[in-house]
XYZ file of C-alpha atoms in Angstrom:
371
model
C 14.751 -21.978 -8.158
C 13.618 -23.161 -4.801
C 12.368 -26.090 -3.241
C 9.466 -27.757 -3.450
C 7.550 -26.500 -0.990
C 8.144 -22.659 -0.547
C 6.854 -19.848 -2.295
C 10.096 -18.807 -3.873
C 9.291 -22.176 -6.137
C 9.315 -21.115 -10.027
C 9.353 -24.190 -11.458
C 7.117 -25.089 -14.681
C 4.125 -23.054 -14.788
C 3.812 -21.379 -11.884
C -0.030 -21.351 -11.008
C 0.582 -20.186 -7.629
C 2.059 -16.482 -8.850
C -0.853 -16.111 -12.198
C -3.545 -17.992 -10.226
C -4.277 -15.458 -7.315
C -7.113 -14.917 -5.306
C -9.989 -14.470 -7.845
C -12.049 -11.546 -6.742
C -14.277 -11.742 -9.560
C -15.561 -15.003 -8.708
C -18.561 -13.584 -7.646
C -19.651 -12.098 -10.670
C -22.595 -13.665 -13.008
C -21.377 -15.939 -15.565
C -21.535 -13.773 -19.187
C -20.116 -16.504 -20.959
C -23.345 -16.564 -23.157
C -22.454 -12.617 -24.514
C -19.196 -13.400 -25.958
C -17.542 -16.154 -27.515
C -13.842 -14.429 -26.497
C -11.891 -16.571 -24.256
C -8.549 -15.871 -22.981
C -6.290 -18.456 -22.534
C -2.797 -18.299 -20.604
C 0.223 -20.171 -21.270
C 3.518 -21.123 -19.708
C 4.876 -18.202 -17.680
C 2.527 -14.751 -18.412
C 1.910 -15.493 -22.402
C -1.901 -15.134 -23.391
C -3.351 -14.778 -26.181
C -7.461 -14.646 -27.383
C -9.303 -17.315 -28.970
C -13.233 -17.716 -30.335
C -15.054 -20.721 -28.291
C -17.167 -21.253 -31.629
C -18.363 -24.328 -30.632
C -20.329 -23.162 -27.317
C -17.953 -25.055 -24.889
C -19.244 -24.263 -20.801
C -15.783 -23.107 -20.230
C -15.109 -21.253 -16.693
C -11.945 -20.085 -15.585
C -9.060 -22.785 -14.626
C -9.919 -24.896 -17.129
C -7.406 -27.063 -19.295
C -8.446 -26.567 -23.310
C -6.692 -27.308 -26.681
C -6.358 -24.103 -29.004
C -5.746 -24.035 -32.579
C -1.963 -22.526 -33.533
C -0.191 -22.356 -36.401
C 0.760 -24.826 -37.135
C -0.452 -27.843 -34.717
C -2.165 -27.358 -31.502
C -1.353 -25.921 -27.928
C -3.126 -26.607 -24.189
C -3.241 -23.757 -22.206
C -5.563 -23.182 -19.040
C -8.490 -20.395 -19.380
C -7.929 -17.540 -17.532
C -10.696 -15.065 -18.648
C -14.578 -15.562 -20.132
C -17.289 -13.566 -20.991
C -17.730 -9.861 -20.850
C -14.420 -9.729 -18.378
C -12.414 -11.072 -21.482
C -14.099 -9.129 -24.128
C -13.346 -6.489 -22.460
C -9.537 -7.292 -22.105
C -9.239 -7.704 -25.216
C -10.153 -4.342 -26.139
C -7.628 -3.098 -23.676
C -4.514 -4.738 -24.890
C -5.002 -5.494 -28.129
C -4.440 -1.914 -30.485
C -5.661 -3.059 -34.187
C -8.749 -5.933 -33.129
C -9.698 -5.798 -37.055
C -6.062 -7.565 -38.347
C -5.954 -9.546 -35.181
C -6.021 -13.049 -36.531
C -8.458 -15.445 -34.477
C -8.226 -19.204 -33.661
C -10.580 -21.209 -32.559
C -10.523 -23.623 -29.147
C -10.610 -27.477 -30.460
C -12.267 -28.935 -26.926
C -11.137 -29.252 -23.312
C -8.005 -31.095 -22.805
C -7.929 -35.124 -22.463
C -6.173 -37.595 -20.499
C -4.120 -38.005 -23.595
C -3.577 -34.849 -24.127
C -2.488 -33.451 -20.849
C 0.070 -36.353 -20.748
C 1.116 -35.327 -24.007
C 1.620 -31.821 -22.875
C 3.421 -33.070 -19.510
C 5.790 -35.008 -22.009
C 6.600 -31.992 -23.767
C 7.377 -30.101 -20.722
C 9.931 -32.450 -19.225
C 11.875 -31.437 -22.908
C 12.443 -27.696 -22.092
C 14.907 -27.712 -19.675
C 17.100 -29.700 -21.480
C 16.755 -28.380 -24.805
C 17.585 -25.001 -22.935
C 20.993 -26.301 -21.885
C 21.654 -27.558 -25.224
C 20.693 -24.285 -26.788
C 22.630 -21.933 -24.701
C 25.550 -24.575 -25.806
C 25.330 -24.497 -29.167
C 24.580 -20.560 -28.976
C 27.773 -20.400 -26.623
C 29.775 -22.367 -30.042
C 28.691 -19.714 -32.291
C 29.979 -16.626 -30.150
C 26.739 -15.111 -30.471
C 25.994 -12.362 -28.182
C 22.977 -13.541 -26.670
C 21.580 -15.440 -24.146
C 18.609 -18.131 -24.219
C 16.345 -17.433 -20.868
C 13.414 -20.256 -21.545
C 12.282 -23.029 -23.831
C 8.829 -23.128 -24.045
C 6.979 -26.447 -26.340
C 3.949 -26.542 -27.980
C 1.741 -28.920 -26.257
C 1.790 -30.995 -29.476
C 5.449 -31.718 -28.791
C 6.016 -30.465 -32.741
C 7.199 -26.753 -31.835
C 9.181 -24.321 -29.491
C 9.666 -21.049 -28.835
C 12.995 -19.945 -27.488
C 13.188 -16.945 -25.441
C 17.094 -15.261 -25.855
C 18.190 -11.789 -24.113
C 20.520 -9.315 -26.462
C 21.237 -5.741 -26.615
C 21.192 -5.404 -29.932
C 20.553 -7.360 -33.126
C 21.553 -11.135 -33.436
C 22.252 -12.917 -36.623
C 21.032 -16.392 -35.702
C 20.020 -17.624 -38.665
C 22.407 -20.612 -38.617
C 21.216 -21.290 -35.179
C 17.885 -21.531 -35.757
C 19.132 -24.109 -38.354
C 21.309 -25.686 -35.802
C 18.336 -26.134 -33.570
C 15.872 -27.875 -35.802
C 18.257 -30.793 -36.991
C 19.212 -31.112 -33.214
C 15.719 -30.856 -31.724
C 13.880 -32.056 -34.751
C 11.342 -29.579 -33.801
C 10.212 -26.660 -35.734
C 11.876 -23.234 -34.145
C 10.519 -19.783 -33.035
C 12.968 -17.216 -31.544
C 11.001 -14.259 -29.461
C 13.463 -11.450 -27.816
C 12.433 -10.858 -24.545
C 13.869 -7.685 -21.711
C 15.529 -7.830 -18.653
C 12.134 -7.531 -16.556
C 10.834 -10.851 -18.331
C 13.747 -12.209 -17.335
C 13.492 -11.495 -13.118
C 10.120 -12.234 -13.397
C 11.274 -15.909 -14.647
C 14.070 -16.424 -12.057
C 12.490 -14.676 -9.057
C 14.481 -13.032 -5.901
C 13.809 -10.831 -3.332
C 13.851 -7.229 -3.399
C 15.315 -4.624 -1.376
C 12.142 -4.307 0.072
C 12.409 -7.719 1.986
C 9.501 -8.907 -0.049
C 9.363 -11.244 -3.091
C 9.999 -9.470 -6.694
C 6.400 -8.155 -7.894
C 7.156 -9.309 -11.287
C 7.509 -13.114 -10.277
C 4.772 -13.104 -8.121
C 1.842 -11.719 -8.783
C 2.818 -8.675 -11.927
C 2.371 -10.251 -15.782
C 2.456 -6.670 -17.801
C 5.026 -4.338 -17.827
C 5.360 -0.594 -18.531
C 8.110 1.333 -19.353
C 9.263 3.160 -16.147
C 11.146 6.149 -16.784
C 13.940 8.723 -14.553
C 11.253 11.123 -14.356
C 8.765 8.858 -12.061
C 11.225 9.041 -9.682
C 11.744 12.995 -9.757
C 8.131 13.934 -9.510
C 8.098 12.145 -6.545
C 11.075 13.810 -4.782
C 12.966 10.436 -4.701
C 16.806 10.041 -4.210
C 18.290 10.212 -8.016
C 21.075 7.091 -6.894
C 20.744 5.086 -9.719
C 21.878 2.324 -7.096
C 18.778 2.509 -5.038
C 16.194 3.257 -7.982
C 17.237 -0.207 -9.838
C 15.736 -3.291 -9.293
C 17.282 -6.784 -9.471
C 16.995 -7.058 -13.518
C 18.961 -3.482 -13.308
C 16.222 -1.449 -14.552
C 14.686 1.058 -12.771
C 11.763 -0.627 -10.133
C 8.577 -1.154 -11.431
C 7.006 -0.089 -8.025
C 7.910 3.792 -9.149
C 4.897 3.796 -10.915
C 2.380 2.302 -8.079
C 2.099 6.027 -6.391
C 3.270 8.154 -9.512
C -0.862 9.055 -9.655
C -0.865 9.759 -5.929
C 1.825 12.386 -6.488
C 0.819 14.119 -9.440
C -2.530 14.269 -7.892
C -1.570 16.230 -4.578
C 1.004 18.179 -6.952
C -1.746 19.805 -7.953
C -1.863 22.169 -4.845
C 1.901 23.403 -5.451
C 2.905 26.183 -6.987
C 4.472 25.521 -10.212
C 7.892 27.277 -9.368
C 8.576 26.894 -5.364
C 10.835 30.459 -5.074
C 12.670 31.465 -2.870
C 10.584 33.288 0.044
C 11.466 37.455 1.368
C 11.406 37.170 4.810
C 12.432 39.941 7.681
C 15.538 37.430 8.713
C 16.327 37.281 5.083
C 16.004 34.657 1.816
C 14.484 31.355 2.471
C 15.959 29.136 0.290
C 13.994 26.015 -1.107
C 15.373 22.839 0.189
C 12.938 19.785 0.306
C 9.438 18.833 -0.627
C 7.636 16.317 1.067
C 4.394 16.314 -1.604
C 2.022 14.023 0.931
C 2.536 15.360 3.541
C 2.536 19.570 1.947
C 5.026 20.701 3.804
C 8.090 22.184 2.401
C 11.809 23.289 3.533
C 13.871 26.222 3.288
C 16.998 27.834 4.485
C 17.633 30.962 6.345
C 21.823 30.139 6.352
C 22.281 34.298 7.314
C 20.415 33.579 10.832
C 19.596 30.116 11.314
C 23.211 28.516 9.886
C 22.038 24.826 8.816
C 19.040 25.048 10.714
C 15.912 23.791 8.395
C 12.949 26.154 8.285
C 9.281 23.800 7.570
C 6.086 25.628 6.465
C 3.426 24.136 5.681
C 2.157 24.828 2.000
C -0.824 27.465 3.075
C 1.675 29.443 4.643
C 3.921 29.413 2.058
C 1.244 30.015 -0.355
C 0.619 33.014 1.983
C 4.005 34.538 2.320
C 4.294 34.866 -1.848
C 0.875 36.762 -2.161
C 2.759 38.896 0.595
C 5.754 38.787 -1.490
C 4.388 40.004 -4.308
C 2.596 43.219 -2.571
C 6.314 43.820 -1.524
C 6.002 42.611 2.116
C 8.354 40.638 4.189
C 6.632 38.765 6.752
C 8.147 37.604 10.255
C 9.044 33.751 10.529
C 8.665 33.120 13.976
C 5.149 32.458 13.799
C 6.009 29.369 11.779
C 8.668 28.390 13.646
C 7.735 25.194 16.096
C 9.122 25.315 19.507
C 11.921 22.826 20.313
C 10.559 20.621 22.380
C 13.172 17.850 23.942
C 12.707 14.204 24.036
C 12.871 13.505 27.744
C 14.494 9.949 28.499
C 11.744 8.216 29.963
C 13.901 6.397 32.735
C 15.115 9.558 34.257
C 11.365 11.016 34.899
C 9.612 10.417 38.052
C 10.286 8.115 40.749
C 12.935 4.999 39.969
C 11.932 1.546 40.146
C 13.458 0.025 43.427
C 14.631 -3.317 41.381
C 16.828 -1.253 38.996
C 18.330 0.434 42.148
C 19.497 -3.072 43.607
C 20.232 -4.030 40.970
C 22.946 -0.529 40.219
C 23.905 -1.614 44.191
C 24.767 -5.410 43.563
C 26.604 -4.425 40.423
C 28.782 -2.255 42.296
C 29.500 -5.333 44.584
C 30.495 -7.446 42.330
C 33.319 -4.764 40.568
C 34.406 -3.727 44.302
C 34.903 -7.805 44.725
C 36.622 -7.923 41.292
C 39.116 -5.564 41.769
C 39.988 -6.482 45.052
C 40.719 -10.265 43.721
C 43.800 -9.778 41.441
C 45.810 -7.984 44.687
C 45.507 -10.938 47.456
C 46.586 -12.859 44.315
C 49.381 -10.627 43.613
C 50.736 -10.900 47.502
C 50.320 -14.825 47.955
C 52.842 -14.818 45.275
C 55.208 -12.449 46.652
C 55.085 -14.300 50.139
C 55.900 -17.650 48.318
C 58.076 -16.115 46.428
């Protein structure tokens, strides 16, 4: 959970992973060409609503949205041309999409209202994962989230397959007295709720500053000539890392330049063998293990595109053109002249051994003589 005061805090809403730097604040307000407002609620739910009364809403701002049934408060988090635009992004069928309209910008009353119904979640969620835990279902509730008219909540539950909780749901409203919505949520959702740090040393992306998720597949990995250890391509929710897709583009793009089928190469030593791609930086490896034994051969990818156009007019070119010179790393204390500190201080190190070996013998002989 974390304290108070560090960033690992994910406590209640979290505005300090959704509410980033804003680099559109310097854009001209378009509020007046749409009426589409998005509106963010607890954790990374948001959803679209009409401003059909003309409210001057700007981003941050605390408003009351129809539902169904009751009300909600949620804070803006998109306006104008920005979130008509969103909405045209996410949202696949916009003519069955069913609108609501915002009600006003959140009182006194009703942000202490909402507050109220906050301080419920976290121990309704106890008291659900109780009574689920009673039923043997196999499922798990992750979060409790209220209505901000204190009259409905939405239980998010984890499950690998399909859940019967019909009776729960039952169990639920005559213990809450509230009216019930279960929403199945993944593994991801659920990291992104908790938070933790990755095996990058930095904070999880998905409880910080990422709210959508894709699906990430094996094949992310392969095009970019990762390790296939399913140990070191999962992330902390035990799905493969989300980051596997931040440089996917960047890969695919400089692919490009490849061949598509990286053949073995003729060469006058012999058959290079393909070993190892490094796509950024287009170089590739091969093995000559008839001349070379384990020793990697690297060519860059014009030469290699060079050798196979001489492969194919039936030529076998030399390889030790391509072949870099070994060039040794020289220890940098050894060369020139040596520092005349680090030789006294080899000479009064060879003092102090000389003095403590000669210590244990007069020892040795004052106890013979008393002896």
């Amino acid at each position: 959970m974390g304290c108070s005061g560090c960033s690992m805090n994910t406590d209640g809403d979290r505005p300090e992973m959704l509410g980033t730097y804003d680099w559109l604040k310097d854009l001209p307000d378009t509020t007046h060409l749409s009426d589409i407002v998005e509106v963010r609620f607890k954790g990374t739910r948001k959803e679209f609503f009409k401003n059909e009364e003309g409210l001057p809403l700007k981003i941050g701002d605390l408003v009351v949205v129809a539902t169904t049934p009751g009300h909600d408060v949620g804070t803006v988090s998109l306006v104008g041309t920005l979130a008509e635009k969103q909405f045209a992004r996410k949202i696949r069928k916009p003519d069955r999409y069913q609108w609501s309209k915002i009600y006003r910008k959140a009182t006194t009353a009703d942000k202490e209202k909402s507050e109220a119904a906050r301080k419920r979640e976290y121990p309704v969620m106890v008291r659900a994962r109780q009574l689920a835990n009673e039923l043997n279902l196999d499922m798990k509730i992750g979060d409790v989230e209220f209505r901000g008219d204190n009259s409905k909540a939405i239980f998010y539950y984890l499950a690998e397959g399909r859940v019967d909780f019909r009776e729960l749901i039952r169990l639920y409203a005559r213990e809450f007295r509230i009216k019930v919505e279960m929403k199945q949520i993944g593994a991801r959702q659920e990291a992104g709720r908790i938070g933790g740090i990755g095996s990058c040393g930095r904070e999880l992306c998905c409880s910080t500053w990422r709210t959508d998720f894709d699906s990430v597949t094996s094949d992310a990995a392969h095009q970019q000539g990762l390790s296939p250890n399913a140990e070191k391509m999962a992330g902390k929710c035990g799905k493969l890392k989300c980051c596997l897709m931040y440089e996917l583009d960047t890969y695919l793009e400089a692919q490009e330049d490849f061949p598509n089928e990286l053949l073995a190469l003729e060469t006058e030593k012999g058959l290079a063998r393909h070993f190892k791609t490094e796509i950024l930086n287009k170089k590739i490896w091969y093995t000559l293990s008839e001349v070379y034994g384990t020793k990697p051969l690297v060519l860059d990818l014009e030469d290699v595109k060079k050798i196979i156009q001489l492969n194919k007019r039936g030529k076998r070119p030399p390889i030790e053109q391509y072949l870099a010179p070994e060039v040794k790393a020289e220890n940098e204390m050894s060369v020139g002249s040596v520092n005349d500190s680090i030789l006294e201080a080899q000479k009064t190190q060879k003092k102090r051994k000389k003095k403590f070996s000669k210590r244990p013998n007069h020892r040795r002989r004052n106890i013979d003589t008393k002896s």
